[in-house]
């Protein structure tokens, strides 16, 4: 596969969920009434036959609608194409057929401290006082209800159900984290990862690409994602690069410290971002794992640095490896 990832302008095999500045679900530019959100989501979720893995992607800072579409196409086509290039690299993904959802929200601002603070505050408000967490929790819950769940006692590693993977970039990681916190439901045990969740609904992996948050967020706000009380059963994998100027500078000015994607999650184990010929293993991952991507994520404009320098086959290799390790 070419590096960086090709733009994949012709890739269309994904569905789009659009939110406004308050986190409300949109259709045709208009808000869906709260009482109709569930019904509208059901019209959007129609998984093709044979799907094995569902990927939900939430973009980050500085994305117009057009840029969000382009980022989604690039990521999703990369997942499809890297697996197709060498399926033997991921033997657990036999019969792999992914499907994709792109969650899009208004994240454009000036590349300044004030602009960063504006989108930081918007992402927080959308998921706390706004509707975004509930809409996305509804999407994740509906996907869980619609999919053939792989969580069957003693048969997880061979069951033919779909696995659910959440991928966020920048502030998109916050939106996903809040959605997972909000998606609580009854008891469930999984077998592939060595942890349990107290919920029937379960996300199999959560990857945060250059997450815009405090380094201690998983010890406080998102603690439930890693202590077994939120509906996530796989690891939280977080890419880290000190070349990320947006998180080294723009995050530090209002927050008083560099952001997680520049420094890593506090007290988490660390693993290097692997090259394509280097397989990942289950024992490399803790419930929260920093993935040191400094060797790969190191370029970008002066204002943002490597904050969006994520479009590499090695990024896709991480996502596919987590999907494989979920079996």
PDB file of C-alpha atoms in Angstrom:
ATOM      1  CA  UNK A   1       0.000   0.000   0.000  1.00  0.00           C
ATOM      2  CA  UNK A   2       1.214   3.490  -0.843  1.00  0.00           C
ATOM      3  CA  UNK A   3       2.368   5.730   1.955  1.00  0.00           C
ATOM      4  CA  UNK A   4       0.834   8.133   2.857  1.00  0.00           C
ATOM      5  CA  UNK A   5      -2.574   6.586   2.237  1.00  0.00           C
ATOM      6  CA  UNK A   6      -4.215   7.470  -1.095  1.00  0.00           C
ATOM      7  CA  UNK A   7      -7.199   9.816  -0.979  1.00  0.00           C
ATOM      8  CA  UNK A   8      -9.725   7.189  -2.202  1.00  0.00           C
ATOM      9  CA  UNK A   9     -12.068   9.726  -3.811  1.00  0.00           C
ATOM     10  CA  UNK A  10     -14.215   6.961  -5.318  1.00  0.00           C
ATOM     11  CA  UNK A  11     -14.882   5.068  -2.065  1.00  0.00           C
ATOM     12  CA  UNK A  12     -18.589   5.196  -1.161  1.00  0.00           C
ATOM     13  CA  UNK A  13     -19.270   2.117   0.991  1.00  0.00           C
ATOM     14  CA  UNK A  14     -20.121   3.949   4.212  1.00  0.00           C
ATOM     15  CA  UNK A  15     -23.020   5.734   5.875  1.00  0.00           C
ATOM     16  CA  UNK A  16     -22.930   9.230   7.376  1.00  0.00           C
ATOM     17  CA  UNK A  17     -24.392  10.463  10.669  1.00  0.00           C
ATOM     18  CA  UNK A  18     -24.429  14.296  10.814  1.00  0.00           C
ATOM     19  CA  UNK A  19     -24.695  16.358  14.006  1.00  0.00           C
ATOM     20  CA  UNK A  20     -25.138  20.100  14.542  1.00  0.00           C
ATOM     21  CA  UNK A  21     -23.377  22.340  17.069  1.00  0.00           C
ATOM     22  CA  UNK A  22     -25.688  21.113  19.828  1.00  0.00           C
ATOM     23  CA  UNK A  23     -25.115  17.466  18.969  1.00  0.00           C
ATOM     24  CA  UNK A  24     -28.589  17.084  17.458  1.00  0.00           C
ATOM     25  CA  UNK A  25     -29.038  14.566  14.636  1.00  0.00           C
ATOM     26  CA  UNK A  26     -29.508  16.167  11.210  1.00  0.00           C
ATOM     27  CA  UNK A  27     -31.284  15.040   8.073  1.00  0.00           C
ATOM     28  CA  UNK A  28     -31.280  17.237   4.991  1.00  0.00           C
ATOM     29  CA  UNK A  29     -29.831  20.055   7.083  1.00  0.00           C
ATOM     30  CA  UNK A  30     -32.756  19.977   9.542  1.00  0.00           C
ATOM     31  CA  UNK A  31     -32.815  18.681  13.113  1.00  0.00           C
ATOM     32  CA  UNK A  32     -34.482  15.360  13.713  1.00  0.00           C
ATOM     33  CA  UNK A  33     -36.993  15.768  16.587  1.00  0.00           C
ATOM     34  CA  UNK A  34     -35.776  13.928  19.711  1.00  0.00           C
ATOM     35  CA  UNK A  35     -38.701  11.531  19.571  1.00  0.00           C
ATOM     36  CA  UNK A  36     -37.771  10.539  16.010  1.00  0.00           C
ATOM     37  CA  UNK A  37     -34.035   9.990  16.480  1.00  0.00           C
ATOM     38  CA  UNK A  38     -34.338   6.245  17.034  1.00  0.00           C
ATOM     39  CA  UNK A  39     -36.575   5.761  14.014  1.00  0.00           C
ATOM     40  CA  UNK A  40     -34.289   7.871  11.820  1.00  0.00           C
ATOM     41  CA  UNK A  41     -31.208   5.952  12.920  1.00  0.00           C
ATOM     42  CA  UNK A  42     -32.983   2.722  12.037  1.00  0.00           C
ATOM     43  CA  UNK A  43     -33.401   3.988   8.458  1.00  0.00           C
ATOM     44  CA  UNK A  44     -29.636   4.543   8.281  1.00  0.00           C
ATOM     45  CA  UNK A  45     -28.504   1.226   9.719  1.00  0.00           C
ATOM     46  CA  UNK A  46     -28.929  -1.473   7.108  1.00  0.00           C
ATOM     47  CA  UNK A  47     -25.868  -3.686   7.258  1.00  0.00           C
ATOM     48  CA  UNK A  48     -25.059  -5.627   4.083  1.00  0.00           C
ATOM     49  CA  UNK A  49     -25.145  -9.398   4.350  1.00  0.00           C
ATOM     50  CA  UNK A  50     -21.909 -11.008   5.425  1.00  0.00           C
ATOM     51  CA  UNK A  51     -20.483  -8.027   7.328  1.00  0.00           C
ATOM     52  CA  UNK A  52     -17.984  -9.146   9.973  1.00  0.00           C
ATOM     53  CA  UNK A  53     -16.713  -5.862  11.425  1.00  0.00           C
ATOM     54  CA  UNK A  54     -18.303  -2.446  11.920  1.00  0.00           C
ATOM     55  CA  UNK A  55     -16.086   0.639  12.172  1.00  0.00           C
ATOM     56  CA  UNK A  56     -17.435   3.942  13.511  1.00  0.00           C
ATOM     57  CA  UNK A  57     -15.177   6.956  12.843  1.00  0.00           C
ATOM     58  CA  UNK A  58     -15.506  10.439  14.348  1.00  0.00           C
ATOM     59  CA  UNK A  59     -13.229  13.096  12.835  1.00  0.00           C
ATOM     60  CA  UNK A  60     -11.458  15.827  14.756  1.00  0.00           C
ATOM     61  CA  UNK A  61     -10.607  19.520  14.647  1.00  0.00           C
ATOM     62  CA  UNK A  62     -10.590  21.584  11.437  1.00  0.00           C
ATOM     63  CA  UNK A  63     -12.954  19.551   9.269  1.00  0.00           C
ATOM     64  CA  UNK A  64     -15.602  20.983   6.983  1.00  0.00           C
ATOM     65  CA  UNK A  65     -18.224  18.560   5.692  1.00  0.00           C
ATOM     66  CA  UNK A  66     -16.143  17.990   2.566  1.00  0.00           C
ATOM     67  CA  UNK A  67     -12.993  17.334   4.573  1.00  0.00           C
ATOM     68  CA  UNK A  68     -14.850  14.984   6.901  1.00  0.00           C
ATOM     69  CA  UNK A  69     -16.083  12.989   3.906  1.00  0.00           C
ATOM     70  CA  UNK A  70     -12.562  12.865   2.477  1.00  0.00           C
ATOM     71  CA  UNK A  71     -11.041  11.758   5.792  1.00  0.00           C
ATOM     72  CA  UNK A  72     -13.648   9.023   6.153  1.00  0.00           C
ATOM     73  CA  UNK A  73     -13.098   7.715   2.636  1.00  0.00           C
ATOM     74  CA  UNK A  74      -9.357   7.669   3.154  1.00  0.00           C
ATOM     75  CA  UNK A  75      -9.539   5.771   6.435  1.00  0.00           C
ATOM     76  CA  UNK A  76     -12.204   3.295   5.367  1.00  0.00           C
ATOM     77  CA  UNK A  77     -10.622   2.510   2.002  1.00  0.00           C
ATOM     78  CA  UNK A  78      -7.307   2.031   3.791  1.00  0.00           C
ATOM     79  CA  UNK A  79      -8.851  -0.597   6.080  1.00  0.00           C
ATOM     80  CA  UNK A  80     -10.388  -2.427   3.142  1.00  0.00           C
ATOM     81  CA  UNK A  81      -7.308  -2.233   0.935  1.00  0.00           C
ATOM     82  CA  UNK A  82      -4.580  -3.061   3.452  1.00  0.00           C
ATOM     83  CA  UNK A  83      -6.398  -6.230   4.431  1.00  0.00           C
ATOM     84  CA  UNK A  84      -7.005  -7.177   0.793  1.00  0.00           C
ATOM     85  CA  UNK A  85      -3.343  -6.564  -0.004  1.00  0.00           C
ATOM     86  CA  UNK A  86      -2.179  -9.357   2.324  1.00  0.00           C
ATOM     87  CA  UNK A  87      -4.952 -11.217   4.196  1.00  0.00           C
ATOM     88  CA  UNK A  88      -2.371 -13.644   5.588  1.00  0.00           C
ATOM     89  CA  UNK A  89      -1.020 -10.804   7.718  1.00  0.00           C
ATOM     90  CA  UNK A  90      -4.226 -11.064   9.792  1.00  0.00           C
ATOM     91  CA  UNK A  91      -5.144 -14.773   9.904  1.00  0.00           C
ATOM     92  CA  UNK A  92      -7.849 -14.190  12.537  1.00  0.00           C
ATOM     93  CA  UNK A  93      -9.716 -11.985  10.039  1.00  0.00           C
ATOM     94  CA  UNK A  94     -10.674 -14.867   7.772  1.00  0.00           C
ATOM     95  CA  UNK A  95     -13.642 -13.783   5.656  1.00  0.00           C
ATOM     96  CA  UNK A  96     -13.180 -10.165   6.755  1.00  0.00           C
ATOM     97  CA  UNK A  97     -15.885  -7.887   5.375  1.00  0.00           C
ATOM     98  CA  UNK A  98     -16.008  -4.467   7.034  1.00  0.00           C
ATOM     99  CA  UNK A  99     -18.685  -1.801   6.953  1.00  0.00           C
ATOM    100  CA  UNK A 100     -18.301   1.806   8.014  1.00  0.00           C
ATOM    101  CA  UNK A 101     -20.098   4.727   9.650  1.00  0.00           C
ATOM    102  CA  UNK A 102     -18.797   8.298   9.585  1.00  0.00           C
ATOM    103  CA  UNK A 103     -20.039  10.608  12.358  1.00  0.00           C
ATOM    104  CA  UNK A 104     -19.612  14.230  11.255  1.00  0.00           C
ATOM    105  CA  UNK A 105     -19.878  17.390  13.356  1.00  0.00           C
ATOM    106  CA  UNK A 106     -18.961  21.107  12.935  1.00  0.00           C
ATOM    107  CA  UNK A 107     -15.305  21.322  13.995  1.00  0.00           C
ATOM    108  CA  UNK A 108     -13.898  24.192  11.918  1.00  0.00           C
ATOM    109  CA  UNK A 109     -12.234  27.167  13.625  1.00  0.00           C
ATOM    110  CA  UNK A 110      -9.216  29.419  13.336  1.00  0.00           C
ATOM    111  CA  UNK A 111      -5.879  27.665  14.115  1.00  0.00           C
ATOM    112  CA  UNK A 112      -5.375  29.806  17.215  1.00  0.00           C
ATOM    113  CA  UNK A 113      -5.699  29.377  20.955  1.00  0.00           C
ATOM    114  CA  UNK A 114      -9.164  30.923  20.805  1.00  0.00           C
ATOM    115  CA  UNK A 115     -10.113  28.634  17.911  1.00  0.00           C
ATOM    116  CA  UNK A 116      -8.856  25.558  19.748  1.00  0.00           C
ATOM    117  CA  UNK A 117     -10.746  26.572  22.897  1.00  0.00           C
ATOM    118  CA  UNK A 118     -13.924  27.136  20.854  1.00  0.00           C
ATOM    119  CA  UNK A 119     -13.915  23.604  19.423  1.00  0.00           C
ATOM    120  CA  UNK A 120     -12.796  22.083  22.725  1.00  0.00           C
ATOM    121  CA  UNK A 121     -15.749  23.721  24.448  1.00  0.00           C
ATOM    122  CA  UNK A 122     -18.113  22.755  21.633  1.00  0.00           C
ATOM    123  CA  UNK A 123     -17.081  19.094  21.751  1.00  0.00           C
ATOM    124  CA  UNK A 124     -17.576  19.105  25.522  1.00  0.00           C
ATOM    125  CA  UNK A 125     -20.955  20.842  25.335  1.00  0.00           C
ATOM    126  CA  UNK A 126     -22.204  18.606  22.515  1.00  0.00           C
ATOM    127  CA  UNK A 127     -21.625  15.566  24.699  1.00  0.00           C
ATOM    128  CA  UNK A 128     -22.661  16.922  28.104  1.00  0.00           C
ATOM    129  CA  UNK A 129     -25.446  19.511  27.822  1.00  0.00           C
ATOM    130  CA  UNK A 130     -26.090  18.629  24.166  1.00  0.00           C
ATOM    131  CA  UNK A 131     -27.402  15.513  22.448  1.00  0.00           C
ATOM    132  CA  UNK A 132     -24.287  14.070  20.772  1.00  0.00           C
ATOM    133  CA  UNK A 133     -23.516  11.407  23.375  1.00  0.00           C
ATOM    134  CA  UNK A 134     -27.117  10.200  23.344  1.00  0.00           C
ATOM    135  CA  UNK A 135     -27.368  10.184  19.541  1.00  0.00           C
ATOM    136  CA  UNK A 136     -24.106   8.265  19.172  1.00  0.00           C
ATOM    137  CA  UNK A 137     -24.965   5.954  22.049  1.00  0.00           C
ATOM    138  CA  UNK A 138     -28.208   5.293  20.199  1.00  0.00           C
ATOM    139  CA  UNK A 139     -26.235   4.537  17.044  1.00  0.00           C
ATOM    140  CA  UNK A 140     -23.856   2.189  18.861  1.00  0.00           C
ATOM    141  CA  UNK A 141     -26.720   0.507  20.686  1.00  0.00           C
ATOM    142  CA  UNK A 142     -28.682   0.122  17.451  1.00  0.00           C
ATOM    143  CA  UNK A 143     -25.645  -1.361  15.735  1.00  0.00           C
ATOM    144  CA  UNK A 144     -25.295  -3.773  18.635  1.00  0.00           C
ATOM    145  CA  UNK A 145     -28.989  -4.702  18.379  1.00  0.00           C
ATOM    146  CA  UNK A 146     -28.812  -5.058  14.586  1.00  0.00           C
ATOM    147  CA  UNK A 147     -25.571  -6.989  14.363  1.00  0.00           C
ATOM    148  CA  UNK A 148     -25.220 -10.700  14.975  1.00  0.00           C
ATOM    149  CA  UNK A 149     -23.485 -10.432  18.316  1.00  0.00           C
ATOM    150  CA  UNK A 150     -20.245 -12.406  18.668  1.00  0.00           C
ATOM    151  CA  UNK A 151     -20.682 -12.551  22.446  1.00  0.00           C
ATOM    152  CA  UNK A 152     -21.831 -16.092  23.054  1.00  0.00           C
ATOM    153  CA  UNK A 153     -20.429 -18.045  25.995  1.00  0.00           C
ATOM    154  CA  UNK A 154     -17.465 -20.234  25.094  1.00  0.00           C
ATOM    155  CA  UNK A 155     -17.772 -19.578  21.360  1.00  0.00           C
ATOM    156  CA  UNK A 156     -16.560 -16.007  20.944  1.00  0.00           C
ATOM    157  CA  UNK A 157     -13.426 -16.868  19.038  1.00  0.00           C
ATOM    158  CA  UNK A 158     -15.325 -18.872  16.425  1.00  0.00           C
ATOM    159  CA  UNK A 159     -18.740 -17.184  16.345  1.00  0.00           C
ATOM    160  CA  UNK A 160     -19.727 -15.533  13.083  1.00  0.00           C
ATOM    161  CA  UNK A 161     -21.016 -12.279  14.549  1.00  0.00           C
ATOM    162  CA  UNK A 162     -19.930  -8.724  13.830  1.00  0.00           C
ATOM    163  CA  UNK A 163     -17.340  -6.900  15.890  1.00  0.00           C
ATOM    164  CA  UNK A 164     -17.648  -3.192  16.648  1.00  0.00           C
ATOM    165  CA  UNK A 165     -14.662  -0.835  16.534  1.00  0.00           C
ATOM    166  CA  UNK A 166     -14.648   2.883  17.403  1.00  0.00           C
ATOM    167  CA  UNK A 167     -12.007   5.189  15.919  1.00  0.00           C
ATOM    168  CA  UNK A 168     -11.668   8.852  16.812  1.00  0.00           C
ATOM    169  CA  UNK A 169      -9.299  11.625  15.800  1.00  0.00           C
ATOM    170  CA  UNK A 170      -8.535  14.645  17.979  1.00  0.00           C
ATOM    171  CA  UNK A 171     -11.760  15.928  19.589  1.00  0.00           C
ATOM    172  CA  UNK A 172     -13.629  13.091  17.891  1.00  0.00           C
ATOM    173  CA  UNK A 173     -12.160  10.816  20.563  1.00  0.00           C
ATOM    174  CA  UNK A 174     -14.008  12.838  23.194  1.00  0.00           C
ATOM    175  CA  UNK A 175     -17.315  12.448  21.391  1.00  0.00           C
ATOM    176  CA  UNK A 176     -16.816   8.696  21.163  1.00  0.00           C
ATOM    177  CA  UNK A 177     -15.737   8.397  24.779  1.00  0.00           C
ATOM    178  CA  UNK A 178     -18.852  10.212  25.958  1.00  0.00           C
ATOM    179  CA  UNK A 179     -21.036   8.037  23.723  1.00  0.00           C
ATOM    180  CA  UNK A 180     -19.570   4.842  25.149  1.00  0.00           C
ATOM    181  CA  UNK A 181     -20.146   6.162  28.682  1.00  0.00           C
ATOM    182  CA  UNK A 182     -23.784   6.802  27.779  1.00  0.00           C
ATOM    183  CA  UNK A 183     -24.412   3.423  26.147  1.00  0.00           C
ATOM    184  CA  UNK A 184     -25.092   1.379  29.275  1.00  0.00           C
ATOM    185  CA  UNK A 185     -27.191  -1.823  29.236  1.00  0.00           C
ATOM    186  CA  UNK A 186     -27.274  -5.284  30.914  1.00  0.00           C
ATOM    187  CA  UNK A 187     -24.545  -7.743  31.795  1.00  0.00           C
ATOM    188  CA  UNK A 188     -22.151  -9.196  29.238  1.00  0.00           C
ATOM    189  CA  UNK A 189     -18.923 -11.159  29.341  1.00  0.00           C
ATOM    190  CA  UNK A 190     -16.394 -11.468  26.547  1.00  0.00           C
ATOM    191  CA  UNK A 191     -13.629 -13.968  26.010  1.00  0.00           C
ATOM    192  CA  UNK A 192     -11.189 -12.525  23.476  1.00  0.00           C
ATOM    193  CA  UNK A 193      -9.754  -9.775  25.688  1.00  0.00           C
ATOM    194  CA  UNK A 194      -8.829 -10.611  29.313  1.00  0.00           C
ATOM    195  CA  UNK A 195     -11.320  -8.145  30.799  1.00  0.00           C
ATOM    196  CA  UNK A 196     -15.065  -7.932  31.340  1.00  0.00           C
ATOM    197  CA  UNK A 197     -17.735  -5.279  30.925  1.00  0.00           C
ATOM    198  CA  UNK A 198     -20.891  -4.866  32.986  1.00  0.00           C
ATOM    199  CA  UNK A 199     -22.999  -4.298  29.870  1.00  0.00           C
ATOM    200  CA  UNK A 200     -24.659  -6.359  27.157  1.00  0.00           C
ATOM    201  CA  UNK A 201     -23.617  -3.761  24.603  1.00  0.00           C
ATOM    202  CA  UNK A 202     -19.864  -3.778  24.082  1.00  0.00           C
ATOM    203  CA  UNK A 203     -17.340  -1.999  21.882  1.00  0.00           C
ATOM    204  CA  UNK A 204     -14.541  -4.358  20.887  1.00  0.00           C
ATOM    205  CA  UNK A 205     -11.832  -1.733  20.463  1.00  0.00           C
ATOM    206  CA  UNK A 206     -11.435   2.029  20.800  1.00  0.00           C
ATOM    207  CA  UNK A 207      -8.568   3.728  18.979  1.00  0.00           C
ATOM    208  CA  UNK A 208      -7.837   7.386  19.674  1.00  0.00           C
ATOM    209  CA  UNK A 209      -5.679   9.019  17.012  1.00  0.00           C
ATOM    210  CA  UNK A 210      -3.960  12.063  18.560  1.00  0.00           C
ATOM    211  CA  UNK A 211      -6.640  12.477  21.204  1.00  0.00           C
ATOM    212  CA  UNK A 212      -7.383  16.053  22.293  1.00  0.00           C
ATOM    213  CA  UNK A 213      -7.856  15.646  26.041  1.00  0.00           C
ATOM    214  CA  UNK A 214      -5.970  15.898  29.315  1.00  0.00           C
ATOM    215  CA  UNK A 215      -3.404  13.193  29.974  1.00  0.00           C
ATOM    216  CA  UNK A 216      -5.332  12.055  33.063  1.00  0.00           C
ATOM    217  CA  UNK A 217      -8.729  11.811  31.324  1.00  0.00           C
ATOM    218  CA  UNK A 218      -8.866   8.015  31.761  1.00  0.00           C
ATOM    219  CA  UNK A 219      -8.312   8.402  35.489  1.00  0.00           C
ATOM    220  CA  UNK A 220     -11.242  10.793  35.850  1.00  0.00           C
ATOM    221  CA  UNK A 221     -13.801  11.670  33.157  1.00  0.00           C
ATOM    222  CA  UNK A 222     -13.319   8.466  31.148  1.00  0.00           C
ATOM    223  CA  UNK A 223     -12.369   6.164  34.000  1.00  0.00           C
ATOM    224  CA  UNK A 224     -15.449   4.059  33.315  1.00  0.00           C
ATOM    225  CA  UNK A 225     -14.033   3.119  29.900  1.00  0.00           C
ATOM    226  CA  UNK A 226     -11.185   1.238  31.534  1.00  0.00           C
ATOM    227  CA  UNK A 227     -12.535   0.007  34.882  1.00  0.00           C
ATOM    228  CA  UNK A 228     -15.157  -2.359  33.451  1.00  0.00           C
ATOM    229  CA  UNK A 229     -18.194  -0.203  34.190  1.00  0.00           C
ATOM    230  CA  UNK A 230     -18.730   1.161  30.655  1.00  0.00           C
ATOM    231  CA  UNK A 231     -19.681  -0.936  27.621  1.00  0.00           C
ATOM    232  CA  UNK A 232     -16.224  -1.465  26.169  1.00  0.00           C
ATOM    233  CA  UNK A 233     -14.416  -4.762  26.371  1.00  0.00           C
ATOM    234  CA  UNK A 234     -11.292  -4.301  24.284  1.00  0.00           C
ATOM    235  CA  UNK A 235      -8.377  -1.962  24.940  1.00  0.00           C
ATOM    236  CA  UNK A 236      -8.200   1.786  24.505  1.00  0.00           C
ATOM    237  CA  UNK A 237      -5.258   2.363  22.144  1.00  0.00           C
ATOM    238  CA  UNK A 238      -4.002   5.956  21.896  1.00  0.00           C
ATOM    239  CA  UNK A 239      -1.453   7.185  19.368  1.00  0.00           C
ATOM    240  CA  UNK A 240       1.125   9.633  20.698  1.00  0.00           C
ATOM    241  CA  UNK A 241       3.522  11.977  18.912  1.00  0.00           C
ATOM    242  CA  UNK A 242       5.453  14.900  20.437  1.00  0.00           C
ATOM    243  CA  UNK A 243       5.471  16.426  16.939  1.00  0.00           C
ATOM    244  CA  UNK A 244       1.759  17.237  17.366  1.00  0.00           C
ATOM    245  CA  UNK A 245       1.943  21.028  17.721  1.00  0.00           C
ATOM    246  CA  UNK A 246      -1.818  21.433  18.124  1.00  0.00           C
ATOM    247  CA  UNK A 247      -1.693  19.376  21.312  1.00  0.00           C
ATOM    248  CA  UNK A 248       1.758  20.518  22.431  1.00  0.00           C
ATOM    249  CA  UNK A 249       0.904  24.230  22.111  1.00  0.00           C
ATOM    250  CA  UNK A 250      -2.773  24.997  21.506  1.00  0.00           C
ATOM    251  CA  UNK A 251      -3.895  22.526  24.166  1.00  0.00           C
ATOM    252  CA  UNK A 252      -1.281  23.660  26.677  1.00  0.00           C
ATOM    253  CA  UNK A 253      -2.218  27.341  26.559  1.00  0.00           C
ATOM    254  CA  UNK A 254      -5.810  26.926  27.810  1.00  0.00           C
ATOM    255  CA  UNK A 255      -5.317  23.658  29.753  1.00  0.00           C
ATOM    256  CA  UNK A 256      -1.919  24.266  31.355  1.00  0.00           C
ATOM    257  CA  UNK A 257      -0.358  21.080  29.960  1.00  0.00           C
ATOM    258  CA  UNK A 258       0.169  19.403  26.575  1.00  0.00           C
ATOM    259  CA  UNK A 259      -2.656  17.205  25.341  1.00  0.00           C
ATOM    260  CA  UNK A 260      -2.823  13.445  25.550  1.00  0.00           C
ATOM    261  CA  UNK A 261      -1.889  12.875  21.902  1.00  0.00           C
ATOM    262  CA  UNK A 262       1.389  14.729  22.445  1.00  0.00           C
ATOM    263  CA  UNK A 263       2.354  13.201  25.810  1.00  0.00           C
ATOM    264  CA  UNK A 264       0.340  10.010  26.236  1.00  0.00           C
ATOM    265  CA  UNK A 265      -2.196   8.894  28.815  1.00  0.00           C
ATOM    266  CA  UNK A 266      -0.939   9.110  32.380  1.00  0.00           C
ATOM    267  CA  UNK A 267       0.362   5.841  33.878  1.00  0.00           C
ATOM    268  CA  UNK A 268      -0.485   3.809  30.745  1.00  0.00           C
ATOM    269  CA  UNK A 269       1.784   1.191  29.250  1.00  0.00           C
ATOM    270  CA  UNK A 270       3.443   2.042  25.943  1.00  0.00           C
ATOM    271  CA  UNK A 271       4.025   0.131  22.725  1.00  0.00           C
ATOM    272  CA  UNK A 272       5.627   1.420  19.525  1.00  0.00           C
ATOM    273  CA  UNK A 273       3.551   1.874  16.397  1.00  0.00           C
ATOM    274  CA  UNK A 274       4.509  -1.286  14.520  1.00  0.00           C
ATOM    275  CA  UNK A 275       5.640  -1.536  10.946  1.00  0.00           C
ATOM    276  CA  UNK A 276       3.576  -3.692   8.615  1.00  0.00           C
ATOM    277  CA  UNK A 277       5.833  -6.719   9.026  1.00  0.00           C
ATOM    278  CA  UNK A 278       5.613  -6.547  12.831  1.00  0.00           C
ATOM    279  CA  UNK A 279       2.518  -8.245  14.289  1.00  0.00           C
ATOM    280  CA  UNK A 280       0.872  -6.987  17.467  1.00  0.00           C
ATOM    281  CA  UNK A 281       0.109  -9.411  20.296  1.00  0.00           C
ATOM    282  CA  UNK A 282      -2.581  -9.329  22.973  1.00  0.00           C
ATOM    283  CA  UNK A 283      -0.087  -9.054  25.819  1.00  0.00           C
ATOM    284  CA  UNK A 284       1.231  -5.743  24.443  1.00  0.00           C
ATOM    285  CA  UNK A 285      -2.036  -4.020  25.348  1.00  0.00           C
ATOM    286  CA  UNK A 286      -3.306  -2.912  28.721  1.00  0.00           C
ATOM    287  CA  UNK A 287      -6.745  -1.454  29.199  1.00  0.00           C
ATOM    288  CA  UNK A 288      -5.171   1.878  28.219  1.00  0.00           C
ATOM    289  CA  UNK A 289      -2.159   1.738  25.921  1.00  0.00           C
ATOM    290  CA  UNK A 290      -0.096   4.568  24.473  1.00  0.00           C
ATOM    291  CA  UNK A 291       1.065   3.790  20.939  1.00  0.00           C
ATOM    292  CA  UNK A 292       4.281   5.723  20.313  1.00  0.00           C
ATOM    293  CA  UNK A 293       3.936   7.018  16.756  1.00  0.00           C
ATOM    294  CA  UNK A 294       6.668   9.672  16.872  1.00  0.00           C
ATOM    295  CA  UNK A 295       8.709   7.917  14.191  1.00  0.00           C
ATOM    296  CA  UNK A 296       5.772   8.056  11.750  1.00  0.00           C
ATOM    297  CA  UNK A 297       3.576  11.014  12.773  1.00  0.00           C
ATOM    298  CA  UNK A 298       6.135  13.820  12.411  1.00  0.00           C
ATOM    299  CA  UNK A 299       5.080  16.187   9.618  1.00  0.00           C
ATOM    300  CA  UNK A 300       2.554  18.952   9.150  1.00  0.00           C
ATOM    301  CA  UNK A 301       1.957  22.699   8.893  1.00  0.00           C
ATOM    302  CA  UNK A 302       3.577  25.005  11.421  1.00  0.00           C
ATOM    303  CA  UNK A 303       0.308  25.780  13.199  1.00  0.00           C
ATOM    304  CA  UNK A 304      -0.751  22.162  13.774  1.00  0.00           C
ATOM    305  CA  UNK A 305       2.383  20.067  13.384  1.00  0.00           C
ATOM    306  CA  UNK A 306       1.693  16.326  13.122  1.00  0.00           C
ATOM    307  CA  UNK A 307      -1.815  16.543  14.602  1.00  0.00           C
ATOM    308  CA  UNK A 308      -3.346  15.218  11.380  1.00  0.00           C
ATOM    309  CA  UNK A 309      -0.290  13.344  10.084  1.00  0.00           C
ATOM    310  CA  UNK A 310      -2.054  10.030  10.669  1.00  0.00           C
ATOM    311  CA  UNK A 311      -2.673   8.815   7.125  1.00  0.00           C
ATOM    312  CA  UNK A 312      -0.277   5.890   6.928  1.00  0.00           C
ATOM    313  CA  UNK A 313      -0.518   2.141   6.375  1.00  0.00           C
ATOM    314  CA  UNK A 314       0.899   1.666   9.881  1.00  0.00           C
ATOM    315  CA  UNK A 315      -2.185   3.386  11.322  1.00  0.00           C
ATOM    316  CA  UNK A 316      -4.398   0.958   9.430  1.00  0.00           C
ATOM    317  CA  UNK A 317      -2.185  -1.930  10.567  1.00  0.00           C
ATOM    318  CA  UNK A 318      -2.946  -0.954  14.178  1.00  0.00           C
ATOM    319  CA  UNK A 319      -6.706  -0.897  13.508  1.00  0.00           C
ATOM    320  CA  UNK A 320      -6.711  -4.231  11.680  1.00  0.00           C
ATOM    321  CA  UNK A 321      -4.536  -5.795  14.363  1.00  0.00           C
ATOM    322  CA  UNK A 322      -6.939  -4.706  17.106  1.00  0.00           C
ATOM    323  CA  UNK A 323      -9.817  -6.123  15.073  1.00  0.00           C
ATOM    324  CA  UNK A 324      -7.950  -9.412  14.721  1.00  0.00           C
ATOM    325  CA  UNK A 325      -7.027  -9.544  18.407  1.00  0.00           C
ATOM    326  CA  UNK A 326     -10.704  -9.089  19.318  1.00  0.00           C
ATOM    327  CA  UNK A 327     -11.412 -12.618  18.057  1.00  0.00           C
TER     328      UNK A 327
END
